[in-house]
């Protein structure tokens, strides 16, 4: 496995531990269907939360959350809409980003709640 793939998996694992400690109920991890993929789908109280996890070994070239571009946001919104409709979910939804810097000297987790909103 490529080093960057392992880093991504390690970051997603840390994000799951973090969310469970915060009381989130995890519905899906690495959900994929058709052209859509969402790292984590969870419930937080009365909301369904679609979570993008970005992990980097350093923030030298920018914070991990900066990699969640407008195009990526739109793709996540479309995937969330598909998931909600397919599963007939009647909850408010939100989009979070968990940005992780992970290396042998550092483990920083930045949970950005309501990181972006769907345009109406």
mmCIF file of N, CA and C in Angstrom:
data_model
loop_
_atom_site.group_PDB
_atom_site.id
_atom_site.type_symbol
_atom_site.label_atom_id
_atom_site.label_comp_id
_atom_site.label_asym_id
_atom_site.label_seq_id
_atom_site.Cartn_x
_atom_site.Cartn_y
_atom_site.Cartn_z
ATOM 1 N N UNK A 1 0.845 -1.174 0.000
ATOM 2 C CA UNK A 1 0.000 0.000 0.000
ATOM 3 C C UNK A 1 0.889 1.235 0.000
ATOM 4 N N UNK A 2 0.506 2.216 -0.791
ATOM 5 C CA UNK A 2 1.272 3.456 -0.853
ATOM 6 C C UNK A 2 1.217 4.173 0.494
ATOM 7 N N UNK A 3 2.298 4.880 0.803
ATOM 8 C CA UNK A 3 2.409 5.553 2.096
ATOM 9 C C UNK A 3 1.265 6.544 2.320
ATOM 10 N N UNK A 4 0.887 7.289 1.259
ATOM 11 C CA UNK A 4 -0.190 8.270 1.421
ATOM 12 C C UNK A 4 -1.539 7.597 1.650
ATOM 13 N N UNK A 5 -1.741 6.396 1.072
ATOM 14 C CA UNK A 5 -2.985 5.660 1.324
ATOM 15 C C UNK A 5 -3.059 5.219 2.779
ATOM 16 N N UNK A 6 -1.941 4.753 3.324
ATOM 17 C CA UNK A 6 -1.908 4.336 4.722
ATOM 18 C C UNK A 6 -2.156 5.525 5.639
ATOM 19 N N UNK A 7 -1.597 6.669 5.301
ATOM 20 C CA UNK A 7 -1.811 7.875 6.089
ATOM 21 C C UNK A 7 -3.296 8.225 6.106
ATOM 22 N N UNK A 8 -3.952 8.132 4.970
ATOM 23 C CA UNK A 8 -5.383 8.406 4.890
ATOM 24 C C UNK A 8 -6.192 7.442 5.740
ATOM 25 N N UNK A 9 -5.854 6.167 5.687
ATOM 26 C CA UNK A 9 -6.553 5.167 6.502
ATOM 27 C C UNK A 9 -6.334 5.431 7.987
ATOM 28 N N UNK A 10 -5.103 5.758 8.354
ATOM 29 C CA UNK A 10 -4.804 6.064 9.760
ATOM 30 C C UNK A 10 -5.612 7.280 10.227
ATOM 31 N N UNK A 11 -5.703 8.282 9.374
ATOM 32 C CA UNK A 11 -6.479 9.477 9.711
ATOM 33 C C UNK A 11 -7.956 9.173 9.889
ATOM 34 N N UNK A 12 -8.520 8.362 9.006
ATOM 35 C CA UNK A 12 -9.930 8.000 9.129
ATOM 36 C C UNK A 12 -10.181 7.198 10.402
ATOM 37 N N UNK A 13 -9.238 6.342 10.756
ATOM 38 C CA UNK A 13 -9.364 5.572 11.991
ATOM 39 C C UNK A 13 -9.362 6.516 13.210
ATOM 40 N N UNK A 14 -8.463 7.484 13.224
ATOM 41 C CA UNK A 14 -8.428 8.468 14.313
ATOM 42 C C UNK A 14 -9.725 9.279 14.366
ATOM 43 N N UNK A 15 -10.233 9.641 13.195
ATOM 44 C CA UNK A 15 -11.478 10.408 13.140
ATOM 45 C C UNK A 15 -12.635 9.608 13.730
ATOM 46 N N UNK A 16 -12.697 8.318 13.436
ATOM 47 C CA UNK A 16 -13.758 7.471 13.997
ATOM 48 C C UNK A 16 -13.669 7.400 15.519
ATOM 49 N N UNK A 17 -12.472 7.207 16.037
ATOM 50 C CA UNK A 17 -12.285 7.171 17.493
ATOM 51 C C UNK A 17 -12.743 8.499 18.103
ATOM 52 N N UNK A 18 -12.322 9.582 17.505
ATOM 53 C CA UNK A 18 -12.682 10.919 17.976
ATOM 54 C C UNK A 18 -14.202 11.098 17.998
ATOM 55 N N UNK A 19 -14.864 10.741 16.898
ATOM 56 C CA UNK A 19 -16.320 10.915 16.811
ATOM 57 C C UNK A 19 -17.060 10.057 17.825
ATOM 58 N N UNK A 20 -16.625 8.809 17.983
ATOM 59 C CA UNK A 20 -17.265 7.929 18.965
ATOM 60 C C UNK A 20 -17.116 8.492 20.381
ATOM 61 N N UNK A 21 -15.943 9.050 20.682
ATOM 62 C CA UNK A 21 -15.724 9.656 22.004
ATOM 63 C C UNK A 21 -16.633 10.862 22.211
ATOM 64 N N UNK A 22 -17.001 11.526 21.127
ATOM 65 C CA UNK A 22 -17.895 12.691 21.193
ATOM 66 C C UNK A 22 -19.361 12.279 21.197
ATOM 67 N N UNK A 23 -19.639 10.974 21.103
ATOM 68 C CA UNK A 23 -21.011 10.497 21.177
ATOM 69 C C UNK A 23 -21.727 10.354 19.851
ATOM 70 N N UNK A 24 -21.009 10.454 18.754
ATOM 71 C CA UNK A 24 -21.626 10.282 17.436
ATOM 72 C C UNK A 24 -21.962 8.805 17.220
ATOM 73 N N UNK A 25 -23.072 8.559 16.541
ATOM 74 C CA UNK A 25 -23.427 7.209 16.119
ATOM 75 C C UNK A 25 -22.977 7.052 14.670
ATOM 76 N N UNK A 26 -22.105 6.120 14.420
ATOM 77 C CA UNK A 26 -21.552 5.930 13.081
ATOM 78 C C UNK A 26 -22.502 5.053 12.263
ATOM 79 N N UNK A 27 -22.939 5.564 11.111
ATOM 80 C CA UNK A 27 -23.797 4.804 10.199
ATOM 81 C C UNK A 27 -22.973 4.080 9.137
ATOM 82 N N UNK A 28 -22.022 4.802 8.546
ATOM 83 C CA UNK A 28 -21.244 4.256 7.430
ATOM 84 C C UNK A 28 -19.813 4.783 7.500
ATOM 85 N N UNK A 29 -18.883 3.970 7.034
ATOM 86 C CA UNK A 29 -17.510 4.426 6.802
ATOM 87 C C UNK A 29 -17.137 4.046 5.387
ATOM 88 N N UNK A 30 -16.444 4.943 4.727
ATOM 89 C CA UNK A 30 -16.025 4.733 3.336
ATOM 90 C C UNK A 30 -17.200 4.288 2.459
ATOM 91 N N UNK A 31 -18.308 4.996 2.612
ATOM 92 C CA UNK A 31 -19.508 4.693 1.819
ATOM 93 C C UNK A 31 -19.270 5.051 0.360
ATOM 94 N N UNK A 32 -19.572 4.103 -0.509
ATOM 95 C CA UNK A 32 -19.426 4.313 -1.952
ATOM 96 C C UNK A 32 -20.620 3.723 -2.666
ATOM 97 N N UNK A 33 -21.172 4.498 -3.565
ATOM 98 C CA UNK A 33 -22.238 4.011 -4.416
ATOM 99 C C UNK A 33 -22.281 4.897 -5.648
ATOM 100 N N UNK A 34 -22.459 4.246 -6.791
ATOM 101 C CA UNK A 34 -22.398 4.934 -8.077
ATOM 102 C C UNK A 34 -21.117 5.753 -8.129
ATOM 103 N N UNK A 35 -21.217 7.039 -8.400
ATOM 104 C CA UNK A 35 -20.020 7.888 -8.493
ATOM 105 C C UNK A 35 -19.697 8.586 -7.177
ATOM 106 N N UNK A 36 -20.452 8.285 -6.126
ATOM 107 C CA UNK A 36 -20.325 9.007 -4.870
ATOM 108 C C UNK A 36 -19.454 8.257 -3.868
ATOM 109 N N UNK A 37 -18.771 9.012 -3.024
ATOM 110 C CA UNK A 37 -18.044 8.432 -1.897
ATOM 111 C C UNK A 37 -17.994 9.456 -0.769
ATOM 112 N N UNK A 38 -18.273 8.956 0.425
ATOM 113 C CA UNK A 38 -18.265 9.800 1.619
ATOM 114 C C UNK A 38 -17.488 9.047 2.686
ATOM 115 N N UNK A 39 -16.554 9.737 3.323
ATOM 116 C CA UNK A 39 -15.675 9.084 4.296
ATOM 117 C C UNK A 39 -16.444 8.531 5.487
ATOM 118 N N UNK A 40 -17.259 9.371 6.128
ATOM 119 C CA UNK A 40 -18.003 8.941 7.310
ATOM 120 C C UNK A 40 -19.400 9.561 7.261
ATOM 121 N N UNK A 41 -20.391 8.725 7.540
ATOM 122 C CA UNK A 41 -21.766 9.202 7.706
ATOM 123 C C UNK A 41 -22.158 8.829 9.131
ATOM 124 N N UNK A 42 -22.615 9.825 9.889
ATOM 125 C CA UNK A 42 -22.888 9.609 11.312
ATOM 126 C C UNK A 42 -24.102 10.419 11.740
ATOM 127 N N UNK A 43 -24.542 10.147 12.960
ATOM 128 C CA UNK A 43 -25.603 10.937 13.566
ATOM 129 C C UNK A 43 -25.044 11.658 14.772
ATOM 130 N N UNK A 44 -25.408 12.917 14.886
ATOM 131 C CA UNK A 44 -25.076 13.721 16.056
ATOM 132 C C UNK A 44 -26.374 14.332 16.541
ATOM 133 N N UNK A 45 -26.880 13.784 17.627
ATOM 134 C CA UNK A 45 -28.188 14.175 18.163
ATOM 135 C C UNK A 45 -29.245 13.982 17.080
ATOM 136 N N UNK A 46 -29.872 15.052 16.612
ATOM 137 C CA UNK A 46 -30.957 14.924 15.638
ATOM 138 C C UNK A 46 -30.528 15.296 14.221
ATOM 139 N N UNK A 47 -29.232 15.184 13.929
ATOM 140 C CA UNK A 47 -28.721 15.512 12.600
ATOM 141 C C UNK A 47 -27.966 14.328 12.006
ATOM 142 N N UNK A 48 -28.078 14.191 10.693
ATOM 143 C CA UNK A 48 -27.194 13.278 9.982
ATOM 144 C C UNK A 48 -26.014 14.127 9.517
ATOM 145 N N UNK A 49 -24.817 13.589 9.706
ATOM 146 C CA UNK A 49 -23.606 14.357 9.430
ATOM 147 C C UNK A 49 -22.771 13.614 8.385
ATOM 148 N N UNK A 50 -22.433 14.327 7.332
ATOM 149 C CA UNK A 50 -21.573 13.797 6.279
ATOM 150 C C UNK A 50 -20.198 14.407 6.493
ATOM 151 N N UNK A 51 -19.209 13.529 6.687
ATOM 152 C CA UNK A 51 -17.899 13.982 7.149
ATOM 153 C C UNK A 51 -16.815 13.615 6.144
ATOM 154 N N UNK A 52 -16.067 14.621 5.747
ATOM 155 C CA UNK A 52 -14.890 14.440 4.901
ATOM 156 C C UNK A 52 -13.667 14.498 5.800
ATOM 157 N N UNK A 53 -12.816 13.487 5.706
ATOM 158 C CA UNK A 53 -11.592 13.438 6.504
ATOM 159 C C UNK A 53 -10.404 13.717 5.588
ATOM 160 N N UNK A 54 -9.602 14.681 5.966
ATOM 161 C CA UNK A 54 -8.383 15.004 5.224
ATOM 162 C C UNK A 54 -7.199 14.881 6.165
ATOM 163 N N UNK A 55 -6.247 14.046 5.785
ATOM 164 C CA UNK A 55 -5.072 13.800 6.626
ATOM 165 C C UNK A 55 -3.810 14.147 5.850
ATOM 166 N N UNK A 56 -2.929 14.839 6.498
ATOM 167 C CA UNK A 56 -1.633 15.191 5.926
ATOM 168 C C UNK A 56 -0.558 14.892 6.962
ATOM 169 N N UNK A 57 0.655 14.670 6.490
ATOM 170 C CA UNK A 57 1.769 14.433 7.411
ATOM 171 C C UNK A 57 2.365 15.742 7.908
ATOM 172 N N UNK A 58 2.045 16.841 7.242
ATOM 173 C CA UNK A 58 2.524 18.165 7.633
ATOM 174 C C UNK A 58 1.546 19.210 7.116
ATOM 175 N N UNK A 59 1.556 20.365 7.749
ATOM 176 C CA UNK A 59 0.735 21.464 7.237
ATOM 177 C C UNK A 59 1.605 22.522 6.550
ATOM 178 N N UNK A 60 2.820 22.126 6.178
ATOM 179 C CA UNK A 60 3.772 23.042 5.551
ATOM 180 C C UNK A 60 3.202 23.671 4.274
ATOM 181 N N UNK A 61 2.471 22.888 3.498
ATOM 182 C CA UNK A 61 1.916 23.379 2.240
ATOM 183 C C UNK A 61 0.460 23.819 2.386
ATOM 184 N N UNK A 62 -0.017 23.942 3.612
ATOM 185 C CA UNK A 62 -1.387 24.366 3.861
ATOM 186 C C UNK A 62 -2.104 23.382 4.755
ATOM 187 N N UNK A 63 -3.157 23.857 5.359
ATOM 188 C CA UNK A 63 -3.948 23.024 6.262
ATOM 189 C C UNK A 63 -4.700 21.960 5.468
ATOM 190 N N UNK A 64 -4.893 20.776 6.042
ATOM 191 C CA UNK A 64 -5.584 19.697 5.322
ATOM 192 C C UNK A 64 -6.971 20.094 4.825
ATOM 193 N N UNK A 65 -7.703 20.875 5.615
ATOM 194 C CA UNK A 65 -9.061 21.254 5.214
ATOM 195 C C UNK A 65 -9.106 22.097 3.946
ATOM 196 N N UNK A 66 -7.990 22.718 3.604
ATOM 197 C CA UNK A 66 -7.938 23.508 2.376
ATOM 198 C C UNK A 66 -8.078 22.634 1.129
ATOM 199 N N UNK A 67 -7.905 21.333 1.271
ATOM 200 C CA UNK A 67 -8.043 20.410 0.144
ATOM 201 C C UNK A 67 -9.508 20.084 -0.163
ATOM 202 N N UNK A 68 -10.422 20.542 0.687
ATOM 203 C CA UNK A 68 -11.855 20.321 0.428
ATOM 204 C C UNK A 68 -12.332 21.494 -0.424
ATOM 205 N N UNK A 69 -12.129 21.354 -1.712
ATOM 206 C CA UNK A 69 -12.426 22.410 -2.671
ATOM 207 C C UNK A 69 -13.934 22.546 -2.897
ATOM 208 N N UNK A 70 -14.315 23.599 -3.579
ATOM 209 C CA UNK A 70 -15.727 23.806 -3.939
ATOM 210 C C UNK A 70 -16.234 22.616 -4.742
ATOM 211 N N UNK A 71 -15.429 22.116 -5.655
ATOM 212 C CA UNK A 71 -15.828 20.947 -6.454
ATOM 213 C C UNK A 71 -16.054 19.726 -5.551
ATOM 214 N N UNK A 72 -15.158 19.497 -4.597
ATOM 215 C CA UNK A 72 -15.303 18.384 -3.664
ATOM 216 C C UNK A 72 -16.548 18.575 -2.799
ATOM 217 N N UNK A 73 -16.783 19.800 -2.349
ATOM 218 C CA UNK A 73 -17.975 20.090 -1.556
ATOM 219 C C UNK A 73 -19.238 19.748 -2.347
ATOM 220 N N UNK A 74 -19.289 20.165 -3.594
ATOM 221 C CA UNK A 74 -20.465 19.895 -4.430
ATOM 222 C C UNK A 74 -20.676 18.395 -4.602
ATOM 223 N N UNK A 75 -19.601 17.662 -4.787
ATOM 224 C CA UNK A 75 -19.693 16.210 -4.938
ATOM 225 C C UNK A 75 -20.227 15.567 -3.647
ATOM 226 N N UNK A 76 -19.771 16.040 -2.498
ATOM 227 C CA UNK A 76 -20.265 15.539 -1.210
ATOM 228 C C UNK A 76 -21.748 15.858 -1.022
ATOM 229 N N UNK A 77 -22.148 17.055 -1.404
ATOM 230 C CA UNK A 77 -23.555 17.450 -1.296
ATOM 231 C C UNK A 77 -24.427 16.552 -2.164
ATOM 232 N N UNK A 78 -23.991 16.288 -3.386
ATOM 233 C CA UNK A 78 -24.756 15.411 -4.280
ATOM 234 C C UNK A 78 -24.827 13.992 -3.721
ATOM 235 N N UNK A 79 -23.716 13.500 -3.171
ATOM 236 C CA UNK A 79 -23.706 12.170 -2.572
ATOM 237 C C UNK A 79 -24.621 12.096 -1.363
ATOM 238 N N UNK A 80 -24.614 13.135 -0.538
ATOM 239 C CA UNK A 80 -25.486 13.178 0.639
ATOM 240 C C UNK A 80 -26.946 13.179 0.220
ATOM 241 N N UNK A 81 -27.273 13.943 -0.809
ATOM 242 C CA UNK A 81 -28.650 13.986 -1.308
ATOM 243 C C UNK A 81 -29.090 12.606 -1.784
ATOM 244 N N UNK A 82 -28.220 11.934 -2.504
ATOM 245 C CA UNK A 82 -28.507 10.579 -2.971
ATOM 246 C C UNK A 82 -28.736 9.647 -1.781
ATOM 247 N N UNK A 83 -27.853 9.698 -0.797
ATOM 248 C CA UNK A 83 -27.935 8.826 0.380
ATOM 249 C C UNK A 83 -29.231 9.079 1.153
ATOM 250 N N UNK A 84 -29.558 10.339 1.369
ATOM 251 C CA UNK A 84 -30.764 10.708 2.116
ATOM 252 C C UNK A 84 -32.012 10.208 1.400
ATOM 253 N N UNK A 85 -32.078 10.431 0.096
ATOM 254 C CA UNK A 85 -33.254 9.995 -0.667
ATOM 255 C C UNK A 85 -33.360 8.481 -0.727
ATOM 256 N N UNK A 86 -32.254 7.806 -0.974
ATOM 257 C CA UNK A 86 -32.281 6.346 -1.082
ATOM 258 C C UNK A 86 -32.708 5.692 0.229
ATOM 259 N N UNK A 87 -32.255 6.250 1.348
ATOM 260 C CA UNK A 87 -32.535 5.662 2.652
ATOM 261 C C UNK A 87 -33.721 6.312 3.375
ATOM 262 N N UNK A 88 -34.402 7.216 2.670
ATOM 263 C CA UNK A 88 -35.593 7.885 3.204
ATOM 264 C C UNK A 88 -35.346 8.458 4.601
ATOM 265 N N UNK A 89 -34.285 9.224 4.720
ATOM 266 C CA UNK A 89 -33.892 9.816 6.000
ATOM 267 C C UNK A 89 -34.584 11.162 6.164
ATOM 268 N N UNK A 90 -35.178 11.351 7.322
ATOM 269 C CA UNK A 90 -35.892 12.584 7.619
ATOM 270 C C UNK A 90 -35.227 13.282 8.806
ATOM 271 N N UNK A 91 -34.003 13.695 8.608
ATOM 272 C CA UNK A 91 -33.241 14.421 9.619
ATOM 273 C C UNK A 91 -32.606 15.643 8.972
ATOM 274 N N UNK A 92 -32.347 16.640 9.770
ATOM 275 C CA UNK A 92 -31.537 17.751 9.291
ATOM 276 C C UNK A 92 -30.152 17.202 8.989
ATOM 277 N N UNK A 93 -29.466 17.805 8.022
ATOM 278 C CA UNK A 93 -28.123 17.314 7.717
ATOM 279 C C UNK A 93 -27.118 18.449 7.780
ATOM 280 N N UNK A 94 -25.882 18.054 7.967
ATOM 281 C CA UNK A 94 -24.797 19.030 7.941
ATOM 282 C C UNK A 94 -23.549 18.363 7.378
ATOM 283 N N UNK A 95 -22.594 19.204 7.041
ATOM 284 C CA UNK A 95 -21.346 18.754 6.443
ATOM 285 C C UNK A 95 -20.190 19.226 7.311
ATOM 286 N N UNK A 96 -19.419 18.265 7.805
ATOM 287 C CA UNK A 96 -18.253 18.556 8.635
ATOM 288 C C UNK A 96 -16.988 18.126 7.900
ATOM 289 N N UNK A 97 -15.889 18.717 8.303
ATOM 290 C CA UNK A 97 -14.575 18.292 7.839
ATOM 291 C C UNK A 97 -13.743 18.003 9.080
ATOM 292 N N UNK A 98 -13.067 16.874 9.058
ATOM 293 C CA UNK A 98 -12.086 16.581 10.098
ATOM 294 C C UNK A 98 -10.722 16.620 9.432
ATOM 295 N N UNK A 99 -9.923 17.596 9.844
ATOM 296 C CA UNK A 99 -8.591 17.805 9.283
ATOM 297 C C UNK A 99 -7.563 17.306 10.291
ATOM 298 N N UNK A 100 -6.691 16.429 9.819
ATOM 299 C CA UNK A 100 -5.726 15.796 10.707
ATOM 300 C C UNK A 100 -4.313 16.002 10.169
ATOM 301 N N UNK A 101 -3.428 16.428 11.049
ATOM 302 C CA UNK A 101 -1.989 16.429 10.748
ATOM 303 C C UNK A 101 -1.406 15.328 11.628
ATOM 304 N N UNK A 102 -0.814 14.334 10.944
ATOM 305 C CA UNK A 102 -0.372 13.132 11.645
ATOM 306 C C UNK A 102 1.020 12.737 11.174
ATOM 307 N N UNK A 103 1.949 12.708 12.126
ATOM 308 C CA UNK A 103 3.288 12.202 11.844
ATOM 309 C C UNK A 103 3.873 11.681 13.151
ATOM 310 N N UNK A 104 5.127 11.300 13.144
ATOM 311 C CA UNK A 104 5.717 10.701 14.346
ATOM 312 C C UNK A 104 5.805 11.677 15.516
ATOM 313 N N UNK A 105 5.728 12.984 15.243
ATOM 314 C CA UNK A 105 5.834 13.988 16.299
ATOM 315 C C UNK A 105 4.525 14.687 16.633
ATOM 316 N N UNK A 106 3.495 14.459 15.833
ATOM 317 C CA UNK A 106 2.303 15.284 15.948
ATOM 318 C C UNK A 106 1.048 14.501 15.608
ATOM 319 N N UNK A 107 -0.024 14.813 16.330
ATOM 320 C CA UNK A 107 -1.341 14.257 16.024
ATOM 321 C C UNK A 107 -2.360 15.349 16.349
ATOM 322 N N UNK A 108 -2.647 16.188 15.380
ATOM 323 C CA UNK A 108 -3.604 17.278 15.572
ATOM 324 C C UNK A 108 -4.885 16.959 14.830
ATOM 325 N N UNK A 109 -6.015 17.077 15.536
ATOM 326 C CA UNK A 109 -7.323 16.861 14.929
ATOM 327 C C UNK A 109 -8.102 18.163 15.034
ATOM 328 N N UNK A 110 -8.570 18.657 13.895
ATOM 329 C CA UNK A 110 -9.377 19.868 13.830
ATOM 330 C C UNK A 110 -10.731 19.483 13.242
ATOM 331 N N UNK A 111 -11.767 19.483 14.091
ATOM 332 C CA UNK A 111 -13.121 19.128 13.646
ATOM 333 C C UNK A 111 -13.863 20.414 13.316
ATOM 334 N N UNK A 112 -14.161 20.596 12.050
ATOM 335 C CA UNK A 112 -14.856 21.799 11.591
ATOM 336 C C UNK A 112 -16.322 21.429 11.383
ATOM 337 N N UNK A 113 -17.147 21.842 12.323
ATOM 338 C CA UNK A 113 -18.588 21.572 12.256
ATOM 339 C C UNK A 113 -19.217 22.592 11.327
ATOM 340 N N UNK A 114 -20.157 22.125 10.481
ATOM 341 C CA UNK A 114 -20.770 23.003 9.477
ATOM 342 C C UNK A 114 -19.694 23.665 8.610
ATOM 343 N N UNK A 115 -18.794 22.856 8.102
ATOM 344 C CA UNK A 115 -17.673 23.375 7.312
ATOM 345 C C UNK A 115 -18.143 24.073 6.044
ATOM 346 N N UNK A 116 -19.264 23.612 5.486
ATOM 347 C CA UNK A 116 -19.853 24.249 4.313
ATOM 348 C C UNK A 116 -21.335 23.902 4.274
ATOM 349 N N UNK A 117 -22.063 24.646 3.451
ATOM 350 C CA UNK A 117 -23.508 24.487 3.358
ATOM 351 C C UNK A 117 -23.914 24.265 1.905
ATOM 352 N N UNK A 118 -24.959 23.466 1.678
ATOM 353 C CA UNK A 118 -25.468 23.351 0.316
ATOM 354 C C UNK A 118 -26.108 24.670 -0.113
ATOM 355 N N UNK A 119 -25.934 25.002 -1.353
ATOM 356 C CA UNK A 119 -26.591 26.205 -1.867
ATOM 357 C C UNK A 119 -28.028 25.852 -2.191
ATOM 358 N N UNK A 120 -28.928 26.752 -1.853
ATOM 359 C CA UNK A 120 -30.352 26.488 -2.114
ATOM 360 C C UNK A 120 -30.859 27.320 -3.251
#
